[in-house]
Coordinates of C-alpha atoms in Angstrom, one line a residue:
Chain A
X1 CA 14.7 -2.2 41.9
X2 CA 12.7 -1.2 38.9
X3 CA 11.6 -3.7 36.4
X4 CA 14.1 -4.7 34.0
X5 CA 13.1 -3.3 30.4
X6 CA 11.4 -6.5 28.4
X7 CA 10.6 -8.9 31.5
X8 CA 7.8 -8.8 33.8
X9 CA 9.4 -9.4 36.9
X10 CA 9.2 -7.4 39.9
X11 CA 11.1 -8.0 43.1
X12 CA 8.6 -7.8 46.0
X13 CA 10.3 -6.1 48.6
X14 CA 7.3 -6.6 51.1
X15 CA 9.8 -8.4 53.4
X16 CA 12.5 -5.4 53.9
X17 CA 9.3 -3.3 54.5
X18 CA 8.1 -5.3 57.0
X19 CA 11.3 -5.5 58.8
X20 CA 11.5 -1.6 58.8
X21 CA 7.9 -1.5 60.2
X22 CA 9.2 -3.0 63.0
X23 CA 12.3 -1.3 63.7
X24 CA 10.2 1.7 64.0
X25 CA 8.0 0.0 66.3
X26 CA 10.7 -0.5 68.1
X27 CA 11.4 3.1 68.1
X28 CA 8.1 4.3 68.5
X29 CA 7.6 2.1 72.0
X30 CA 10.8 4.0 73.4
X31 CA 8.5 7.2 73.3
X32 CA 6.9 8.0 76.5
X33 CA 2.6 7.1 76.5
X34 CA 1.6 10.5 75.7
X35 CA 2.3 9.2 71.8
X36 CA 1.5 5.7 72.0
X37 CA -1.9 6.5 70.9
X38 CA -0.2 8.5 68.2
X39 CA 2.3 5.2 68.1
X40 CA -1.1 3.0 67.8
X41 CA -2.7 4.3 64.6
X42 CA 0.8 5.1 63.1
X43 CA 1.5 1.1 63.7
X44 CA -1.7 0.1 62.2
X45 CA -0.7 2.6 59.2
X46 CA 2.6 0.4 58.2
X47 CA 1.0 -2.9 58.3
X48 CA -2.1 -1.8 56.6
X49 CA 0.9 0.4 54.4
X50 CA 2.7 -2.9 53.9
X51 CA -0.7 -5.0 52.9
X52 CA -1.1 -2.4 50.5
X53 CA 2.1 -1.9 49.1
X54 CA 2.3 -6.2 48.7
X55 CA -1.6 -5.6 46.9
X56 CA 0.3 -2.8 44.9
X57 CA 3.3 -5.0 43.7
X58 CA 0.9 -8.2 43.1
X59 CA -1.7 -5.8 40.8
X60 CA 1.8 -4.6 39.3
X61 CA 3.3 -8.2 38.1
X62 CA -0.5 -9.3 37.2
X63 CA -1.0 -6.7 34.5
X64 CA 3.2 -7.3 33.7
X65 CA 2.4 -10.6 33.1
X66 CA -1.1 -9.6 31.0
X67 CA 1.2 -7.1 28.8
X68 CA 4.1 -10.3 28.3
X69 CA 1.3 -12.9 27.4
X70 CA -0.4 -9.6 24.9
X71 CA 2.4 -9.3 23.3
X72 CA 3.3 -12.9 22.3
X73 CA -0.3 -13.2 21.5
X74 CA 0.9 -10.1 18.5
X75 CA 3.8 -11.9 17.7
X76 CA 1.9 -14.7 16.9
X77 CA -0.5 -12.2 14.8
X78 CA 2.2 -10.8 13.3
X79 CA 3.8 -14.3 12.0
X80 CA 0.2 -15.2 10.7
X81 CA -0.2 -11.7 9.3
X82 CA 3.1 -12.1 6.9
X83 CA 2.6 -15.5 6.1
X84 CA -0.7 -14.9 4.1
X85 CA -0.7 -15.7 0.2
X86 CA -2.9 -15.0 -2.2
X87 CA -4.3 -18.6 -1.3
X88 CA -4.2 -19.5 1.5
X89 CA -5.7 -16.9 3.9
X90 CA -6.4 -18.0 7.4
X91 CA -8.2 -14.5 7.6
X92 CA -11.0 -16.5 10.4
X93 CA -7.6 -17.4 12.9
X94 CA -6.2 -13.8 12.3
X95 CA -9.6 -12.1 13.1
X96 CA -10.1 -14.1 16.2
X97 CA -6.5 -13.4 17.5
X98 CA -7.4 -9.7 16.3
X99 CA -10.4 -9.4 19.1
X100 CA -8.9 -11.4 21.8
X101 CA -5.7 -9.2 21.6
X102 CA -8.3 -6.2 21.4
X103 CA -9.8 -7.4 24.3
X104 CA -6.8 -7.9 26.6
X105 CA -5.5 -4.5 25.6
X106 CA -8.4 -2.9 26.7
X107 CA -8.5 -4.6 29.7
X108 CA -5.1 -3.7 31.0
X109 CA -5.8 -0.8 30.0
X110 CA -8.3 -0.5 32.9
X111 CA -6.2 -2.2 34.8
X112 CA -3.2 0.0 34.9
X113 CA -5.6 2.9 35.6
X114 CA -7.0 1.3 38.3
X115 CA -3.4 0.5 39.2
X116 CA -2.0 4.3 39.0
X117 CA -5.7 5.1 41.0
X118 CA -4.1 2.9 43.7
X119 CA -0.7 4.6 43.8
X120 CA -2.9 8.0 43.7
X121 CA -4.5 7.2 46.8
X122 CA -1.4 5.3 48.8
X123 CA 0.8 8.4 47.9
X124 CA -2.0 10.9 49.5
X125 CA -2.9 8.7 52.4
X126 CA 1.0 9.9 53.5
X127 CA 1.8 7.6 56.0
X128 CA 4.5 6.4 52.9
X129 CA 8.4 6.9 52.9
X130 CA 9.5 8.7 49.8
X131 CA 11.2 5.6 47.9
X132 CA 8.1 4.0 48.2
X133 CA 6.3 6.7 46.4
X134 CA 9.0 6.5 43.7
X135 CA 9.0 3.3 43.2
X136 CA 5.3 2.7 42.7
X137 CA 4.6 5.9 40.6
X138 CA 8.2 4.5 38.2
X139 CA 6.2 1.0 37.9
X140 CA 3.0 2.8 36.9
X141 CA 4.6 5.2 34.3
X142 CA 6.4 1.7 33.6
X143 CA 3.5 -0.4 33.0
X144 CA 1.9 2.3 30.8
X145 CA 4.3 2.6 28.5
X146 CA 4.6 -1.0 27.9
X147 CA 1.4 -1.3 27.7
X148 CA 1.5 2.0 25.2
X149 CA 4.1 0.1 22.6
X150 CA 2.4 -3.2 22.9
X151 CA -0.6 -1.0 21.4
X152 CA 1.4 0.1 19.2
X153 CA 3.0 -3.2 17.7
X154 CA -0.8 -3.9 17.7
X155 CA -1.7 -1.3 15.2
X156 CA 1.5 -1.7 12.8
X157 CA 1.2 -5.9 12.2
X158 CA -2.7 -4.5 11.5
X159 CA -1.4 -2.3 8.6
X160 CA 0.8 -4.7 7.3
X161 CA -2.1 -6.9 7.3
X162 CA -4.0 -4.5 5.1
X163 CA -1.0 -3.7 2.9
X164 CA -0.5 -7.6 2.4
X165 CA -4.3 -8.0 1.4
X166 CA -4.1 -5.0 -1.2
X167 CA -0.8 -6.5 -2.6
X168 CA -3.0 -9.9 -2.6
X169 CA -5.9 -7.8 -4.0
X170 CA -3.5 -5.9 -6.9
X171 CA -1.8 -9.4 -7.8
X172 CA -5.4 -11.3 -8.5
X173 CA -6.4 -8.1 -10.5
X174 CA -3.3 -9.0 -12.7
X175 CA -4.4 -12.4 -13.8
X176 CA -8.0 -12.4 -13.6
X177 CA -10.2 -10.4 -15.8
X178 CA -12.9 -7.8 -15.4
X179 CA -15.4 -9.5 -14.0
X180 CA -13.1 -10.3 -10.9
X181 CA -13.4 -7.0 -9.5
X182 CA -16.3 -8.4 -6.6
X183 CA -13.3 -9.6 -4.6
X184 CA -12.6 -5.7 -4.1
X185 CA -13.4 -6.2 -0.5
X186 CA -11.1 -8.3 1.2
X187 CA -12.5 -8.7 4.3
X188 CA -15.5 -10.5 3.0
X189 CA -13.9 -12.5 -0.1
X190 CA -15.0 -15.5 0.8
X191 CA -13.9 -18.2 -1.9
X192 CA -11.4 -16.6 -3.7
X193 CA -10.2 -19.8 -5.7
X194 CA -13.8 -20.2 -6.9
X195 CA -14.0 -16.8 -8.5
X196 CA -10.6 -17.3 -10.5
X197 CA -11.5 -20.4 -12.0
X198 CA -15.1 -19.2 -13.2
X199 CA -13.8 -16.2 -14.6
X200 CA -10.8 -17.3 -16.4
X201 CA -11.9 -20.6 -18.0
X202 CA -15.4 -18.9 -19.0
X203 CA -16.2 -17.6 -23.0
X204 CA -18.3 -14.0 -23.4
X205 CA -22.0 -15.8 -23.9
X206 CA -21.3 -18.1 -20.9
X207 CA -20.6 -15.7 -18.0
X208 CA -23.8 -14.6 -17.7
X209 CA -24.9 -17.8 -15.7
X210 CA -21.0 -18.3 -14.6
X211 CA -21.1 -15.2 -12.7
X212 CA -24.7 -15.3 -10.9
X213 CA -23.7 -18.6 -10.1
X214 CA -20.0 -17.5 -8.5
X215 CA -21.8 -13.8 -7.5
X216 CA -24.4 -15.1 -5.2
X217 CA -22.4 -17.3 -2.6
X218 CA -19.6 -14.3 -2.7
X219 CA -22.5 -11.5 -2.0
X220 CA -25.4 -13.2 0.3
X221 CA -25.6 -9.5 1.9
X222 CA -24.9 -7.6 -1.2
X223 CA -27.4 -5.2 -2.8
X224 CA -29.3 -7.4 -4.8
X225 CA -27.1 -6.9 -7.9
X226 CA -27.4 -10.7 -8.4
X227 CA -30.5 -10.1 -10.2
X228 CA -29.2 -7.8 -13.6
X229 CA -27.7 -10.8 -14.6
X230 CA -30.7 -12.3 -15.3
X231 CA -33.0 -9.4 -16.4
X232 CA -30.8 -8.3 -18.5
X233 CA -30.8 -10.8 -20.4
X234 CA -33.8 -10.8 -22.4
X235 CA -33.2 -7.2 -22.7
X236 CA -29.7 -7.6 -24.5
X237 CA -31.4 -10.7 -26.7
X238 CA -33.6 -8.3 -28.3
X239 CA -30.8 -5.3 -28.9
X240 CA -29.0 -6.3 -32.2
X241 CA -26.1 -4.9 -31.6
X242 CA -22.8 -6.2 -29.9
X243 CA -23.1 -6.3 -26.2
X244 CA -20.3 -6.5 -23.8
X245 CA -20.5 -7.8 -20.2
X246 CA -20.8 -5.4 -17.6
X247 CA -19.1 -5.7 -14.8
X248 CA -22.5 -5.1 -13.2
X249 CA -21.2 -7.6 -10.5
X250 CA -19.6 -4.3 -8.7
X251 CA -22.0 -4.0 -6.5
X252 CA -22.7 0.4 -6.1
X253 CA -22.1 0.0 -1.7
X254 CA -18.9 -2.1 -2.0
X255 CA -17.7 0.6 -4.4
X256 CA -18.6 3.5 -2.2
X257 CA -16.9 1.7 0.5
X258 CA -13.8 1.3 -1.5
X259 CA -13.3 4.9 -2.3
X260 CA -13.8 5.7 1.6
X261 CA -11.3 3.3 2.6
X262 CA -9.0 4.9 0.0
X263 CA -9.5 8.4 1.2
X264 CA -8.9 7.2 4.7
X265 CA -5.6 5.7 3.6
X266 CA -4.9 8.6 1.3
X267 CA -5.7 11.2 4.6
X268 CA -3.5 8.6 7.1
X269 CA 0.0 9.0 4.5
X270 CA -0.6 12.3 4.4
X271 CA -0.5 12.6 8.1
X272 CA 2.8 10.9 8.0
X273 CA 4.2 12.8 5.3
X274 CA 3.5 15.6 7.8
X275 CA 4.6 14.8 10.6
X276 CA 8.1 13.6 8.6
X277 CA 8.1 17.6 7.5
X278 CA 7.8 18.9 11.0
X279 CA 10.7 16.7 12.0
X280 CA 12.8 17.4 9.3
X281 CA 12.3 21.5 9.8
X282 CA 12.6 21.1 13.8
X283 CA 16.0 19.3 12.4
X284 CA 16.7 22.2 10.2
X285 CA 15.8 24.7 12.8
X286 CA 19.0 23.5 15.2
X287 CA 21.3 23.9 12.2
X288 CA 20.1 27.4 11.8
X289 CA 20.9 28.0 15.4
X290 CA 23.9 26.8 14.9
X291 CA 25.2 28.9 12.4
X292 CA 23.8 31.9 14.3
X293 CA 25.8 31.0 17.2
X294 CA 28.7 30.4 14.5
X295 CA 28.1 34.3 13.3
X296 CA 28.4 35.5 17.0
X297 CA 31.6 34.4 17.6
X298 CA 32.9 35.8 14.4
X299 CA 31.5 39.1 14.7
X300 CA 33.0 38.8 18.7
X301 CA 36.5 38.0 17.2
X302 CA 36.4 40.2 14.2
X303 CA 35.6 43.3 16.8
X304 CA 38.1 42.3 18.8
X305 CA 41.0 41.9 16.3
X306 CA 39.4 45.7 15.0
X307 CA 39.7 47.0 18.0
X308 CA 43.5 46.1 18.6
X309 CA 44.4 46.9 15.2
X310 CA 43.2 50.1 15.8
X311 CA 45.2 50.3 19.2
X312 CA 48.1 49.2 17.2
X313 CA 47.9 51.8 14.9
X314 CA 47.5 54.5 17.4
X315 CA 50.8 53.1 18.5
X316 CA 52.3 53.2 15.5
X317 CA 51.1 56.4 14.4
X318 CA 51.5 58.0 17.8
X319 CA 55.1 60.3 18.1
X320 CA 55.7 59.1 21.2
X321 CA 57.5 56.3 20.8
X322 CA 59.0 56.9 17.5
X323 CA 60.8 60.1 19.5
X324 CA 62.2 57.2 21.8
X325 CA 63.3 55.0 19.8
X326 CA 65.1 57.7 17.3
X327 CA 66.7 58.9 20.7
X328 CA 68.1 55.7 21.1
X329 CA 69.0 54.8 17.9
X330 CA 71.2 58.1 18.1
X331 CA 72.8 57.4 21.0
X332 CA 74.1 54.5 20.0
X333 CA 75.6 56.0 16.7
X334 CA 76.7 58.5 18.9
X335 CA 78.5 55.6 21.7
X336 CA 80.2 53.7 18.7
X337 CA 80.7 57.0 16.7
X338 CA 82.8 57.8 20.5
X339 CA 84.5 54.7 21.3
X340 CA 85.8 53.8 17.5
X341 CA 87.2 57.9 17.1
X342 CA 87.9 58.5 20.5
Chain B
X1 CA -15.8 11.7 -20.2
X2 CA -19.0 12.4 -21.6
X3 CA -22.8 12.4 -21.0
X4 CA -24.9 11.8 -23.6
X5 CA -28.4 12.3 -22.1
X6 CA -30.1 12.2 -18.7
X7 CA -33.9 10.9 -18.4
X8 CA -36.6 10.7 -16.0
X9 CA -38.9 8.0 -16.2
X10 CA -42.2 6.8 -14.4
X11 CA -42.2 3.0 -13.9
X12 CA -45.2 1.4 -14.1
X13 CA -44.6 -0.4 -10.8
X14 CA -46.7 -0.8 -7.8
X15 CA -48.9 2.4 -8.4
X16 CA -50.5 1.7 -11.5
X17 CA -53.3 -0.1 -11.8
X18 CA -52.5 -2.1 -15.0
X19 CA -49.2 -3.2 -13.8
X20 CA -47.6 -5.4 -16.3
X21 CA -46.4 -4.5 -20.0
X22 CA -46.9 -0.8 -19.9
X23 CA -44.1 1.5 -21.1
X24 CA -42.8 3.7 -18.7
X25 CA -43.3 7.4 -19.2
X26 CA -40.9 9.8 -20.1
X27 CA -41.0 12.9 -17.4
X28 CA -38.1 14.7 -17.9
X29 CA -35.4 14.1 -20.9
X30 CA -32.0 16.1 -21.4
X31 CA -29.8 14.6 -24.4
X32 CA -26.8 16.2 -26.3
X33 CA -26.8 14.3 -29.9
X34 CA -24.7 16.9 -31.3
X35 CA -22.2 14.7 -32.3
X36 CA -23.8 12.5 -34.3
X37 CA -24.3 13.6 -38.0
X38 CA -27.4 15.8 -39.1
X39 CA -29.5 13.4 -40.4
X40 CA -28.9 11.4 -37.2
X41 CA -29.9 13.1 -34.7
X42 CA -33.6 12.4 -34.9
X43 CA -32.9 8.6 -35.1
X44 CA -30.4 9.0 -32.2
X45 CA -33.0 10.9 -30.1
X46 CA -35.5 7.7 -30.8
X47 CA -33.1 5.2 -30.3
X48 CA -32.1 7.3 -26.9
X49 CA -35.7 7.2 -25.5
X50 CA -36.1 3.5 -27.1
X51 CA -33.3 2.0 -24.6
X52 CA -34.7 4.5 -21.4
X53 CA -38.0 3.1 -21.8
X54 CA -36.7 -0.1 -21.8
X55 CA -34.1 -0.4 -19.0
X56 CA -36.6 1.2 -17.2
X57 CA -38.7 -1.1 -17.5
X58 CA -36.8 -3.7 -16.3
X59 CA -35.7 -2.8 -13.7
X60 CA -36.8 -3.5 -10.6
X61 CA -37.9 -0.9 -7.8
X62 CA -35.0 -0.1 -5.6
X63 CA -32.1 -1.3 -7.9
X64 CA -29.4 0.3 -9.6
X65 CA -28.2 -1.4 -12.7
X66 CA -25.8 -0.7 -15.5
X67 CA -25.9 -2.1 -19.0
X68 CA -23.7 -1.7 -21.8
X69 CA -25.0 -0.8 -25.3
X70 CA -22.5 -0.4 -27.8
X71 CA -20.1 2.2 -26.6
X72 CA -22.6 3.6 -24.4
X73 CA -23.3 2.5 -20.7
X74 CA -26.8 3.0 -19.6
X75 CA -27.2 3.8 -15.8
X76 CA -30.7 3.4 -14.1
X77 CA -31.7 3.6 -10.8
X78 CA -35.2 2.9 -10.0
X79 CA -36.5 4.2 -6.7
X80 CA -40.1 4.1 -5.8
X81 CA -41.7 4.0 -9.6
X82 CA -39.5 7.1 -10.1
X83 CA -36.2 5.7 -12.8
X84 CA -33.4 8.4 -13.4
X85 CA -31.1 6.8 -16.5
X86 CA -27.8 8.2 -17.4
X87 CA -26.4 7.1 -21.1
X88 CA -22.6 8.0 -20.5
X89 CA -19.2 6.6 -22.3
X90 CA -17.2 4.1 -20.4
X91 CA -14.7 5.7 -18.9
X92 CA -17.2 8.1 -16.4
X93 CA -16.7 6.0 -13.1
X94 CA -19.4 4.3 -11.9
X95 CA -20.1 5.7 -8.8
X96 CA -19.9 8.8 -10.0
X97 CA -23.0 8.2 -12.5
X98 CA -24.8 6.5 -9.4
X99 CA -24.7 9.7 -7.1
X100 CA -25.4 12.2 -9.7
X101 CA -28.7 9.9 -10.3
X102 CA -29.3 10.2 -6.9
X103 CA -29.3 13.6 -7.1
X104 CA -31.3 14.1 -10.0
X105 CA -34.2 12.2 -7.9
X106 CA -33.7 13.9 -4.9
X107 CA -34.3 16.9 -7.0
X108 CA -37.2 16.0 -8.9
X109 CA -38.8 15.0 -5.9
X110 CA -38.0 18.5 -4.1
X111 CA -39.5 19.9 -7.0
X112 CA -42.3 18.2 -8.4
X113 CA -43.5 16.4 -5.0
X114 CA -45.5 13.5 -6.4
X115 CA -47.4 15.2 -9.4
X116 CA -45.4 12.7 -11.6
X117 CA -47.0 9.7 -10.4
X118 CA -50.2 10.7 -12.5
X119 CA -48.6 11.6 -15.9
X120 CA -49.9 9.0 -18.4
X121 CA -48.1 10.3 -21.2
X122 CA -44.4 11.8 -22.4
X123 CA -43.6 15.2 -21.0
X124 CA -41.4 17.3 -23.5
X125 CA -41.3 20.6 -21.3
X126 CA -37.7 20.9 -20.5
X127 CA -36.4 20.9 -17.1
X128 CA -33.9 23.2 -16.2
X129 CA -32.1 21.6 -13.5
X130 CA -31.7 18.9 -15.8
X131 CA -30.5 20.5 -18.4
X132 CA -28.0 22.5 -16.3
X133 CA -27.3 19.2 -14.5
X134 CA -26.5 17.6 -18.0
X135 CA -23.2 20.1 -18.4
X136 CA -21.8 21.0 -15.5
X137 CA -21.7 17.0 -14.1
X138 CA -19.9 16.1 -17.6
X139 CA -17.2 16.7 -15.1
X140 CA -17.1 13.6 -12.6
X141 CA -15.5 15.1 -9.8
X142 CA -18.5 17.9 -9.6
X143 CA -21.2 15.0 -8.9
X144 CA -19.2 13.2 -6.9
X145 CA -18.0 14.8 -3.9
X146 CA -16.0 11.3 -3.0
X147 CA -14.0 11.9 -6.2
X148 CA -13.2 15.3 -5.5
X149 CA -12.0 15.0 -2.6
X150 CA -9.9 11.6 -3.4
X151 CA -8.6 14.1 -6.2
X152 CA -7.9 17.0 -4.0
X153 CA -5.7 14.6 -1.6
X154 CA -4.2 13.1 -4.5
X155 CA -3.1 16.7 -5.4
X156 CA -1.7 17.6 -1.9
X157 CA -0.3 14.5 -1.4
X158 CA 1.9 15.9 -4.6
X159 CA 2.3 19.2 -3.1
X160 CA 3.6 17.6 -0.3
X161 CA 6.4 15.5 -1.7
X162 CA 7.7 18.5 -3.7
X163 CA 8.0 20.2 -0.2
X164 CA 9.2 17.6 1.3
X165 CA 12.0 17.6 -1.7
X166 CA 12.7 21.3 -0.8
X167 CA 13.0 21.4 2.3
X168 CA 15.5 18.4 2.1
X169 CA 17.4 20.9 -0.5
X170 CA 17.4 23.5 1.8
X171 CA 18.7 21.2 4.4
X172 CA 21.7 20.2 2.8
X173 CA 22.1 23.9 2.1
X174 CA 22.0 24.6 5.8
X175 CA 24.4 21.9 6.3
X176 CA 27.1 23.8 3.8
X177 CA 26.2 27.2 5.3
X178 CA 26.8 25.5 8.9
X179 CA 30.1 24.4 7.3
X180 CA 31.3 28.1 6.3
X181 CA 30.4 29.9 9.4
X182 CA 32.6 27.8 11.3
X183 CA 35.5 27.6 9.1
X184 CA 35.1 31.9 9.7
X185 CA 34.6 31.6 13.2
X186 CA 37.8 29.7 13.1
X187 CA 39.8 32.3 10.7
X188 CA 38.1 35.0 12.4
X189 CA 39.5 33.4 15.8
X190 CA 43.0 33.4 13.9
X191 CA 42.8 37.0 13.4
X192 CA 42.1 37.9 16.7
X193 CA 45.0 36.7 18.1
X194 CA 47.5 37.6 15.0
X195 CA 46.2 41.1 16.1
X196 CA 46.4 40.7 19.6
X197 CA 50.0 39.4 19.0
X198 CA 51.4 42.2 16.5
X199 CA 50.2 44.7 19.4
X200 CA 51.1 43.5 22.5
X201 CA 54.3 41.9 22.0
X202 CA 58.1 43.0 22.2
X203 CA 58.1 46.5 20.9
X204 CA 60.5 45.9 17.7
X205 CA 60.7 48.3 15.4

């Protein structure tokens, strides 16, 4: 009866319930009047039970089927997400798919609280059998949990998009030079084909107007660090001595930005790094209860072996038995000492 | 990692009357020239206060802007008429030059209120802050809280690793010790009953 793990079907047992309902009307119109009118509102309970119980079930396979569309929606994000090169980024498709996914998470979200609200107030309206209540309370906990991994999934294809962007990122570091460090923010690289050419094919004197040119379609929103390019200019015309580009193009926000996203990775691997340590001492802690439990049992049997050793040697050493047995010993030196002389 | 000086300067921006070719005026300078030779250090100081006055003048109100002078980058931030330049070597990050200038502003403004918008001429009074600003932010990390604490999760994030290394040594040490205690549960079982035996059984001699 309860869902099979992966599918979103439910079987609608509204039929059986209804044929229950009425056996028990049967039932109930073999009582005498005095509880008809007890019989009354307790028939108009299992049909209005039953039209809840079908409104239950439909709400149930809705939000199943919203989780099963969700999460081919991700698998499609997650297909986009790996096939991304360092050219050809359909970041626009992926950021789209990103918010409608959002979107649809959040709404069955509310859905399946709604859902379990539902159940809440069918279990404490009591006029329920008890598979009922187990049935719709295993289909909430059910739904939740799908819906919980489907989150999940979410967040994992949307760190492996990040990690394939900083690969991306590290990659065009390799090959293009200084002045290519304005694509630092991936999100908003816009052209990043543009910016490799320009940078690569231009000579020292030259970049100058190269990079205004390729700086100020890349940064519309950018701090107004277009600008040093060009009054700097006159600036390093009248200094004699050998100037150098500056990669002035790094923009002071998009480098503060940077380092926050880096301390926010930084803080999540540490997270996992801990969370790997508690395991692996909650691990380590069985073992050590093992070979507690393994000390027990020696110390048991080691006491135990003492203590008849002990009992053994009181045996041994007691006179007792020694007396006996050098009794008999004697008498039967004595009965073959008799019969062989006498 | 070095700084080689910190300056204060008043743009000639909005709030002068003449507004156009005037210098801007120096209003606070701290510079360590000690490594240049003797006989250099007065040129250096010049050529130091040269370059302020003119990044300074160009630029703009609310910009930051770097340039590169021979080993030296120049950092200026102009905010409101009020220019903070740092000269500092190449490898002191960025950023890190860009906050301390922050502070230095935020500072001088604290201190002075807006007294500095009327000085016409160079101010050689020293100002402390500055000057105990210039050594103890030779030191990235200290003007950059960012930095410090990228560094201080770089640093656990070590500490961490070598735990988790441990703890995976003591582990397989567990395992072993695991191993032993039941081999002498096992012997010690033997024992039991090889005594139990040699007592109870058929009384030989």
């Amino acid at each position: 009866m309860n869902p099979r793990p992966g599918q979103t079907s439910y079987r609608d047992r509204t039929q059986e319930f209804l044929k229950a309902v009425e056996n028990f009307k049967k039932s109930f119109a073999s009582i005498p009047d005095a509880t008809s009118s007890i019989a009354a509102p307790k028939f108009e309970g299992p049909k209005s039970a039953a039209s809840i119980q079908s409104e239950f079930s439909r709400r149930a396979s809705q939000i199943g089927l919203g989780i099963h569309q969700t999460s081919q929606k991700l698998a499609k994000l997650a297909k986009l997400a790996k096939k991304t090169s360092v050219f050809d980024d359909p970041t626009v498709q992926i950021q789209e798919l990103t918010a409608v996914i959002k979107q649809d998470i959040t709404a069955l979200n509310s859905a399946v609280v709604d859902l379990q609200l539902l159940c809440n107030s069918q279990n404490e309206s009591g006029n329920m059998s008890r598979d009922t209540t187990n049935h719709s309370t295993t289909v909430v906990d059910n739904l939740k949990t799908r819906l919980m991994s489907a989150t999940k999934e979410f967040k994992e294809v949307l760190t492996m998009r990040t990690e394939n962007l900083k690969v991306h990122e590290n990659r065009r570091q390799l090959f293009s030079s200084s002045a290519s460090k304005e694509a630092t923010n991936p999100f908003l690289r816009q052209r990043p084909l543009v910016s490799r050419g320009s940078n690569d094919s231009a000579s020292p004197p030259a970049p100058w107007e190269n990079d205004s040119t390729a700086s100020a379609p890349l940064f519309p929103r950018r701090k107004l660090n277009g600008d040093p390019s060009s009054s700097t200019q006159p600036l390093i015309q009248q200094q004699q001595q050998q100037q150098q580009m500056v990669p002035a193009q790094d923009s002071y926000m998009q480098s503060r930005a940077e380092a926050l996203q880096n301390v926010e990775s930084t803080i999540h691997e540490l997270s996992n790094i801990f969370t790997q340590l508690a395991t692996m001492v909650s691990q380590q802690g069985e073992l050590a209860i093992r070979i507690d439990e393994n000390m027990d049992d020696t110390l048991t049997n080691v006491e135990g072996a003492q203590g008849a050793l002990l009992k053994y040697l009181n045996s041994i050493s007691s006179n007792r038995w020694l007396m006996i047995k050098i009794f008999f010993v004697l008498m039967v030196f004595l009965m073959i000492f008799l019969f062989f002389v006498a | 990692m070095k700084i080689t000086a910190l300056l204060l300067l008043r743009t000639a921006g909005d709030y002068s009357s003449s507004s156009g070719p005037s210098d801007p005026v120096v209003l606070a300078n701290a510079s360590d020239v000690s490594h240049f030779g003797y006989f250099q250090r007065m040129a250096a100081k010049e050529f130091i206060l040269f370059v302020a006055r003119t990044v300074a003048k160009r630029t703009p109100p609310g910009q930051r802007q770097s340039v590169q002078h021979e080993e030296y980058k120049v950092h200026s931030y102009n905010r409101n008429g009020l220019c903070a330049l740092a000269f500092m070597d190449d490898h002191y990050p960025v950023r890190s030059a860009f906050s301390l200038l922050n502070k230095v502003l935020d500072e001088y403004q604290k201190t002075f209120g807006d007294s500095w918008r009327v000085q016409q001429t160079d101010s050689n009074q020293p100002w402390p802050f500055l000057t105990e600003a210039f050594t103890k932010f030779q030191d990235p990390a200290e003007a950059d809280k960012l930095l410090k604490i990228q560094r201080d999760l770089d640093e656990t994030k070590i500490l961490l690793h070598k735990t988790i290394d441990n703890v995976l040594a003591r582990g397989e040490k567990l395992d072993s010790l695991v191993e032993k205690s039941s081999d002498l549960s096992a012997a010690s079982q033997m024992f039991y009953k090889q005594a139990r035996k040699t007592n109870q059984c058929c009384t030989l001699l």
